[in-house]
PDB file of C-alpha atoms in Angstrom:
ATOM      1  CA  UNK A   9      -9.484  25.566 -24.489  1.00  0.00           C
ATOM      2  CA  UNK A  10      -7.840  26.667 -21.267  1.00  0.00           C
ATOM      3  CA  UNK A  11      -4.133  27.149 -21.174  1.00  0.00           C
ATOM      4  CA  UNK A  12      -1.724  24.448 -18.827  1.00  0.00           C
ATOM      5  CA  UNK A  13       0.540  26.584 -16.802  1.00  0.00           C
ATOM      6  CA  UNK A  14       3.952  24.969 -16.648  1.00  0.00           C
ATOM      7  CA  UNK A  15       3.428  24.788 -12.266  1.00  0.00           C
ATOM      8  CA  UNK A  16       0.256  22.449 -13.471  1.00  0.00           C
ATOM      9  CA  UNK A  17       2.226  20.662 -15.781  1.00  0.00           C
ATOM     10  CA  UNK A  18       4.662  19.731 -13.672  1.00  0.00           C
ATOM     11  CA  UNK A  19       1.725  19.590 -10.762  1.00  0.00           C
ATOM     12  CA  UNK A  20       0.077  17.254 -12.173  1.00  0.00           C
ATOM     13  CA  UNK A  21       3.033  14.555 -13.769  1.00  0.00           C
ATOM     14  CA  UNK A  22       3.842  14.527  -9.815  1.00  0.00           C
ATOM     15  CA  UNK A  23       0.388  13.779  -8.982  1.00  0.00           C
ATOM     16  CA  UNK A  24      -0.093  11.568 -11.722  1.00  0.00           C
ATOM     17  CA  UNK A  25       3.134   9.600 -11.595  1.00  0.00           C
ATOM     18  CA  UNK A  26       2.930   9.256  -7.336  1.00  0.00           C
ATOM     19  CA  UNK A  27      -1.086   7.844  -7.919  1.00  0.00           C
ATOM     20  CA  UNK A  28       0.389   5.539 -10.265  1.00  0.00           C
ATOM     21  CA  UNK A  29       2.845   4.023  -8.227  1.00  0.00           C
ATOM     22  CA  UNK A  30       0.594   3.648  -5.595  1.00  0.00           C
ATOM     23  CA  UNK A  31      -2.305   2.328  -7.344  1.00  0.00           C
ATOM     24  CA  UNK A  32      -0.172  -0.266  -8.930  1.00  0.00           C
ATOM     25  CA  UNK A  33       1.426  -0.838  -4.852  1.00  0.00           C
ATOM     26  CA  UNK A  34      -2.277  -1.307  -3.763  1.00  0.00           C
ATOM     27  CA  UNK A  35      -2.713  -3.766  -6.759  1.00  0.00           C
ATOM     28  CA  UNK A  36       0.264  -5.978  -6.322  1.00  0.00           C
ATOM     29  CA  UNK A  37      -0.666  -6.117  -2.172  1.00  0.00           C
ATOM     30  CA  UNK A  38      -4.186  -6.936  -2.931  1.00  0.00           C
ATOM     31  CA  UNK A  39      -3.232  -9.808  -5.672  1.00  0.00           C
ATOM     32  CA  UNK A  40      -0.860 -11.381  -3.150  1.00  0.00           C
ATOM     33  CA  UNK A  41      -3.378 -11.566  -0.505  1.00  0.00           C
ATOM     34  CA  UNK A  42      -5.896 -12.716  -2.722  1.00  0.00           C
ATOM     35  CA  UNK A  43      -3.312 -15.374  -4.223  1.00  0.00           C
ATOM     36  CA  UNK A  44      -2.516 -16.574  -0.439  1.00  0.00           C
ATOM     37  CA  UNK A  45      -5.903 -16.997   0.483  1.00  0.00           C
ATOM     38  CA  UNK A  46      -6.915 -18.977  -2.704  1.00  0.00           C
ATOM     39  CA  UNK A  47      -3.971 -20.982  -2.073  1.00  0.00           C
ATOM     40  CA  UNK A  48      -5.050 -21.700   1.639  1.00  0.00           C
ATOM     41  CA  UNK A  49      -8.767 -22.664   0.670  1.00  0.00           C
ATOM     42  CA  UNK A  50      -8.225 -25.066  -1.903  1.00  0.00           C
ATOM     43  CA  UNK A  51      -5.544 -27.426  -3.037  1.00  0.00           C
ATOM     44  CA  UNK A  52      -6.787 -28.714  -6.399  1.00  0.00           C
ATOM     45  CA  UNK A  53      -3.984 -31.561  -6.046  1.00  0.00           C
ATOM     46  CA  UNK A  54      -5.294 -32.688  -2.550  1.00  0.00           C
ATOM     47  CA  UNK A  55      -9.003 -32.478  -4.191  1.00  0.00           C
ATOM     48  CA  UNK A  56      -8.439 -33.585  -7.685  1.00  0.00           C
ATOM     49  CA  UNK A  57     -10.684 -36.155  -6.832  1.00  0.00           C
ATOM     50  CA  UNK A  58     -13.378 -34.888  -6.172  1.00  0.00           C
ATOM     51  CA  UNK A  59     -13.323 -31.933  -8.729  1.00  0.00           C
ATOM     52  CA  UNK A  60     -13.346 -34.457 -11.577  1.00  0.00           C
ATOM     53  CA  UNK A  61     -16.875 -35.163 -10.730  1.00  0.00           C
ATOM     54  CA  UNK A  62     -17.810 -31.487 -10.078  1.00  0.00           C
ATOM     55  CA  UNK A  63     -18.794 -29.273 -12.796  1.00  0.00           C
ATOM     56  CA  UNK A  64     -18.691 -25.192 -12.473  1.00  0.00           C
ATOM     57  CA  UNK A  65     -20.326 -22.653 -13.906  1.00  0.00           C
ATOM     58  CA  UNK A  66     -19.178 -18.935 -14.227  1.00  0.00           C
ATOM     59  CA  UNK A  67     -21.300 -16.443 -13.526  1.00  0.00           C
ATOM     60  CA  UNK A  68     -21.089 -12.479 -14.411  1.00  0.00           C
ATOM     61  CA  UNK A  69     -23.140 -10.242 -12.225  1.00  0.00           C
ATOM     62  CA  UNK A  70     -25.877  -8.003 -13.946  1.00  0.00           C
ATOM     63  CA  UNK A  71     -24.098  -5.515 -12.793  1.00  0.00           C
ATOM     64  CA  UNK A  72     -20.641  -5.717 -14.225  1.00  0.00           C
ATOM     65  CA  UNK A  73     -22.556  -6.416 -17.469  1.00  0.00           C
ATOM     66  CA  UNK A  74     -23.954  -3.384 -17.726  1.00  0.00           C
ATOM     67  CA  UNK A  75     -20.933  -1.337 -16.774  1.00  0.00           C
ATOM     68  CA  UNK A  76     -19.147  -3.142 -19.222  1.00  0.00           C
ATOM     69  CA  UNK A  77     -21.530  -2.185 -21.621  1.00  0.00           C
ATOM     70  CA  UNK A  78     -21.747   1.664 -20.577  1.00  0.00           C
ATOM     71  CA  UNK A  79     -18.200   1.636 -20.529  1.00  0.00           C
ATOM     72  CA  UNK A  80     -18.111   0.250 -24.225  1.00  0.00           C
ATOM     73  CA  UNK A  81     -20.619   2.491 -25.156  1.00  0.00           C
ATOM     74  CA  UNK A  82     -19.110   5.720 -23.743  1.00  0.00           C
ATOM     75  CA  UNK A  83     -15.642   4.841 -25.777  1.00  0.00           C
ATOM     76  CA  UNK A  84     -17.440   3.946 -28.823  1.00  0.00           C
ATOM     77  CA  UNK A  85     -18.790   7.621 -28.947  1.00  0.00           C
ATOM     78  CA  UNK A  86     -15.274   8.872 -28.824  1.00  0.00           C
ATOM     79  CA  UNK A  87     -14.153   6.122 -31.304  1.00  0.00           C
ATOM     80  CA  UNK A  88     -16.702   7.242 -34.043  1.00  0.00           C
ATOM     81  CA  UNK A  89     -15.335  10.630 -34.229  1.00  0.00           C
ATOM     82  CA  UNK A  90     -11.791   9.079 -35.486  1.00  0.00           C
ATOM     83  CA  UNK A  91     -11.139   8.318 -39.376  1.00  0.00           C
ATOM     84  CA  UNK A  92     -12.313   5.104 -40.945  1.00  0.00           C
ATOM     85  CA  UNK A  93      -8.515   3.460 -40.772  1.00  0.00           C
ATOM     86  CA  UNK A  94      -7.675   4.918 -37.412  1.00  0.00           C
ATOM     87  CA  UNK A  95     -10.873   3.767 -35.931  1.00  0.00           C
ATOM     88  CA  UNK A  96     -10.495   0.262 -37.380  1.00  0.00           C
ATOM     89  CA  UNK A  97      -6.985   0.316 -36.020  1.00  0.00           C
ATOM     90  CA  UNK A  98      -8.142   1.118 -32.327  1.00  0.00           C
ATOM     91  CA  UNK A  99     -10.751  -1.164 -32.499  1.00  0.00           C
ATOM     92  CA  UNK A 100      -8.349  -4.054 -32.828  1.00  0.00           C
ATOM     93  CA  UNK A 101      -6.043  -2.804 -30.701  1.00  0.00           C
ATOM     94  CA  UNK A 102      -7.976  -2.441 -27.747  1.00  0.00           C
ATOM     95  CA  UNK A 103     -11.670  -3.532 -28.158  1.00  0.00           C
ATOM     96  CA  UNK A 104     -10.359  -7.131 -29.865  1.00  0.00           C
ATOM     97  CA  UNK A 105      -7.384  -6.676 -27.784  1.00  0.00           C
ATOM     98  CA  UNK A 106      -5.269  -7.736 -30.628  1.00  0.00           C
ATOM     99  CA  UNK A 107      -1.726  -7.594 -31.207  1.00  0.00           C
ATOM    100  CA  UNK A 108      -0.180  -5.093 -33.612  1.00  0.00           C
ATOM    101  CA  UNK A 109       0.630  -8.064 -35.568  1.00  0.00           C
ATOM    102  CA  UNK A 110      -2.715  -9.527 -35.924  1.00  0.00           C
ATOM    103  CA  UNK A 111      -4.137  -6.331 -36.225  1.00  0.00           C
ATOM    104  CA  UNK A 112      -2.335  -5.619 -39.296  1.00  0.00           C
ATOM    105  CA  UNK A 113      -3.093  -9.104 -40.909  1.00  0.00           C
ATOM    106  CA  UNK A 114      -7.116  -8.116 -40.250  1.00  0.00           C
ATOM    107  CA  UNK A 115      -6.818  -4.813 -41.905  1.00  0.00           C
ATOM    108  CA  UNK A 116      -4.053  -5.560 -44.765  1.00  0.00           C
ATOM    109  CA  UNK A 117      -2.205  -3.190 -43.783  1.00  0.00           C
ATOM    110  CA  UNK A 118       1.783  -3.043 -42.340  1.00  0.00           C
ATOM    111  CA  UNK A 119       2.452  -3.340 -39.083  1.00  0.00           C
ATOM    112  CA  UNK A 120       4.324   0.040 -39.309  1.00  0.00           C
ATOM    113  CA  UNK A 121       1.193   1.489 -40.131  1.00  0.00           C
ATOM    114  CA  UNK A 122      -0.409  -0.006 -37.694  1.00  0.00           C
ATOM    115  CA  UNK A 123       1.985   1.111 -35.269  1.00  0.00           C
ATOM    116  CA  UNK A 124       2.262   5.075 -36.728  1.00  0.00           C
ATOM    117  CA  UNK A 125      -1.826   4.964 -36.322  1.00  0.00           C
ATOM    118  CA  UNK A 126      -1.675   3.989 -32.460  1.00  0.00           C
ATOM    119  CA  UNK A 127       1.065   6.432 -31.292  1.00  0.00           C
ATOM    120  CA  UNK A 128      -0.579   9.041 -33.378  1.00  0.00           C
ATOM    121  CA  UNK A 129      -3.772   8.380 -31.216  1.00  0.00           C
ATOM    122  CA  UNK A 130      -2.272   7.954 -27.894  1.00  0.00           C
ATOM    123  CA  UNK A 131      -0.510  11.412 -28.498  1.00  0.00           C
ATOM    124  CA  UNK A 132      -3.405  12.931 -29.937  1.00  0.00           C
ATOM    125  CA  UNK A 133      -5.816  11.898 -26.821  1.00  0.00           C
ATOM    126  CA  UNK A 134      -3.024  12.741 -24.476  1.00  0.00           C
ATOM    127  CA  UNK A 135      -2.960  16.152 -26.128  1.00  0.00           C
ATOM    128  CA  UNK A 136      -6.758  17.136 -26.182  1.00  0.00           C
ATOM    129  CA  UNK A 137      -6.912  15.479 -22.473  1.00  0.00           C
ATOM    130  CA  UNK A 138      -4.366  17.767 -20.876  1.00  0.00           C
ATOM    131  CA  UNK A 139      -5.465  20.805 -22.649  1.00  0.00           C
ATOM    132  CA  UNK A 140      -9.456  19.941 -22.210  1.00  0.00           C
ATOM    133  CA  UNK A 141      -9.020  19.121 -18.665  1.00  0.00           C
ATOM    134  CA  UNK A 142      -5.938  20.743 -16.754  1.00  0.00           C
ATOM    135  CA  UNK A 143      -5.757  24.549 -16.647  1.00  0.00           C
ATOM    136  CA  UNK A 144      -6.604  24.984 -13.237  1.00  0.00           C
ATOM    137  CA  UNK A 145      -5.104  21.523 -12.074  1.00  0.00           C
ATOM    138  CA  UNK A 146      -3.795  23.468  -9.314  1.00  0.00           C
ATOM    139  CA  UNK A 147      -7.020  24.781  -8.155  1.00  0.00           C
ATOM    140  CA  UNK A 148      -8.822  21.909  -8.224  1.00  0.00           C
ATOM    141  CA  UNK A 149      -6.151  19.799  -6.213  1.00  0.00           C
ATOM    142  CA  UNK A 150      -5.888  22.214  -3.526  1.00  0.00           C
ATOM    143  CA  UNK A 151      -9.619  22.647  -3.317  1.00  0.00           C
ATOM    144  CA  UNK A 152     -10.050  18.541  -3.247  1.00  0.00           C
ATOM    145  CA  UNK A 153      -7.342  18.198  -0.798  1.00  0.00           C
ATOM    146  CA  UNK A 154      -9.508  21.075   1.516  1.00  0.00           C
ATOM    147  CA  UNK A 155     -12.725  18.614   0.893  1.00  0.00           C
ATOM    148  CA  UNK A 156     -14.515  20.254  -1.747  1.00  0.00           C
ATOM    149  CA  UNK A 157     -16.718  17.408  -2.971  1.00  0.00           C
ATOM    150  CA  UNK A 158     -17.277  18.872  -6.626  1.00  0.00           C
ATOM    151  CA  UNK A 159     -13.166  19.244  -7.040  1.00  0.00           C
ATOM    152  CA  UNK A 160     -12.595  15.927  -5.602  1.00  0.00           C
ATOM    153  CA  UNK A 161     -15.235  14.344  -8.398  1.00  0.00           C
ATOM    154  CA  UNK A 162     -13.574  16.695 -11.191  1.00  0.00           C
ATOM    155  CA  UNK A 163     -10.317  14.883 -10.483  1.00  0.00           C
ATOM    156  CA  UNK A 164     -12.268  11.542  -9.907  1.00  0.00           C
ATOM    157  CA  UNK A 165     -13.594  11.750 -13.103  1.00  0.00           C
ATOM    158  CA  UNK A 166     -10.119  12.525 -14.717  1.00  0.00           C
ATOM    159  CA  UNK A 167      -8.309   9.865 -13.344  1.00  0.00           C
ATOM    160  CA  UNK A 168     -11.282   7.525 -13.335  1.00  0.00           C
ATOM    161  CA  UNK A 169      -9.443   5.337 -16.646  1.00  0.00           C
ATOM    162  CA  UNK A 170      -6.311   4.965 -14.194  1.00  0.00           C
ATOM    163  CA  UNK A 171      -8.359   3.391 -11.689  1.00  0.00           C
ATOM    164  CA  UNK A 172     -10.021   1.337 -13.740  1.00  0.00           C
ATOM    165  CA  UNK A 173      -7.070  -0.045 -15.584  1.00  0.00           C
ATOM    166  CA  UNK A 174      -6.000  -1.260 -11.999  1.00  0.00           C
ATOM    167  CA  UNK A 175      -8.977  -2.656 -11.483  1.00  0.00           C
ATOM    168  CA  UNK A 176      -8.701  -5.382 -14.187  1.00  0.00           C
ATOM    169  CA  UNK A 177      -7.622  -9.003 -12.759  1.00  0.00           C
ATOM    170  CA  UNK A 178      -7.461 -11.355 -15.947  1.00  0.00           C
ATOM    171  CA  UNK A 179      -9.177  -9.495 -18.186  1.00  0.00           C
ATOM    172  CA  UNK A 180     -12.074  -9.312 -15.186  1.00  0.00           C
ATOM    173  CA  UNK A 181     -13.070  -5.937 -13.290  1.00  0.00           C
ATOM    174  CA  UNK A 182     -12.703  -6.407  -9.608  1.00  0.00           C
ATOM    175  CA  UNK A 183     -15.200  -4.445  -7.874  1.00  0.00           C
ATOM    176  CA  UNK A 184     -13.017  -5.222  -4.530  1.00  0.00           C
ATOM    177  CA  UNK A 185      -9.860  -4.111  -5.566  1.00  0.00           C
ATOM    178  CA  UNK A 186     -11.569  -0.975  -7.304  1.00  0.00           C
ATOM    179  CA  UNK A 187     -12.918   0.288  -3.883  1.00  0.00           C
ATOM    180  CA  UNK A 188      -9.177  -0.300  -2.286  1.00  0.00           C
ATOM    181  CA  UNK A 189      -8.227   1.925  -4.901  1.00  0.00           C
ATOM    182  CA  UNK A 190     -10.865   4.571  -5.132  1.00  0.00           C
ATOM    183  CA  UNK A 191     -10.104   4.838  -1.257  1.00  0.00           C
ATOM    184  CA  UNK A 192      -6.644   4.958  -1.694  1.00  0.00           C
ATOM    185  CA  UNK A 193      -6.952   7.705  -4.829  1.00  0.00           C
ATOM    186  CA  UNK A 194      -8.541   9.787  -1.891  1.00  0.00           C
ATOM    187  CA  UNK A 195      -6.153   9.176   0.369  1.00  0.00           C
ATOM    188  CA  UNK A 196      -3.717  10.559  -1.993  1.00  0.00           C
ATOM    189  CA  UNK A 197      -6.024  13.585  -2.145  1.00  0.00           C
ATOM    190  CA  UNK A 198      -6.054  14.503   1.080  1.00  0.00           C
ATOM    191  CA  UNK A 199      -2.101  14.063   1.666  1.00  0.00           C
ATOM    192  CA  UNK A 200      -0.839  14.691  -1.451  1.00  0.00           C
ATOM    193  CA  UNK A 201       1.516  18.310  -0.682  1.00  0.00           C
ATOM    194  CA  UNK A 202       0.790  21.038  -3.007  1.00  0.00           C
TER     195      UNK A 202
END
């Protein structure tokens, strides 16, 4: 394990909490536009009508079903290495996107428990995330900001889950919205001041 430096510590919770705030910027922009023009195309009251009679069907591309599927996959390895309980816990949590509530009903267990098992999993990840990946946070920021493609994937890859979570509309991945904030993430590279 490399060591964190406390200059990439606090490096990277400025880098980290600035991409936030303006991945979750881009999101709320690009759900207002999208809002306004859905609102502009169709007026379900004016057409209520004619919907009655019209039947839809939802379709999910092949390809969001297989990233959802490598994406499930990839977690499950990570998953698998936890303890019976702990992975059951997570499971619920986040696969069956239960609450802590109903995931403590589905296990017999107390919701305390329940509770004590997720923070002591967020923490843990946190912990073996910074100290796995950071070390040279500097480095690779100032090499990513010069256009070094292979430091510029290094931190797409580590901040990959961040734009992901963005990307989610209802439960949906928006493949639109994703590549607004991909190109945004680099924009962030490339003026971010280290």
């Amino acid at each position: 394990n490399q060591s964190i430096s406390g200059e990439d510590v606090e490096l990277l919770a400025q880098f980290t909490g600035k991409l936030d705030k303006v991945l979750h910027n881009k999101r709320v922009s690009y759900l207002r536009k999208k809002n306004q023009k859905e609102t502009k195309e169709v007026s379900f009251e004016a057409n209520a009508s004619y919907l009655e009679g019209v039947s839809c069907r939802i379709e999910v591309s092949v390809e969001e079903c297989v990233e959802e599927k490598l994406m499930l996959e990839e977690t499950d390895k990570h998953l698998q290495n936890l303890p019976v309980r702990e992975y059951a816990v997570i499971t619920c949590l986040y696969i069956n996107e239960m609450s802590v509530k109903e995931t403590a009903k589905e296990l017999g267990i107390k919701p305390n428990t329940v509770s004590t098992h997720k923070k002591m999993q967020l923490h843990g990840f946190a912990k073996r995330w910074r100290t796995s990946n950071m070390g040279m946070f500097k480095n690779i920021l100032v090499r990513a900001h010069h256009g070094d493609k292979e430091a510029v994937d290094k931190l797409y890859e580590q901040y990959k889950p961040l734009l992901r979570k963005y990307s989610f509309v209802n439960g949906v991945f928006d493949e639109d919205l994703h590549h607004i904030l991909v190109i945004a993430f680099l924009e962030m590279i490339r003026t971010f001041k280290v």
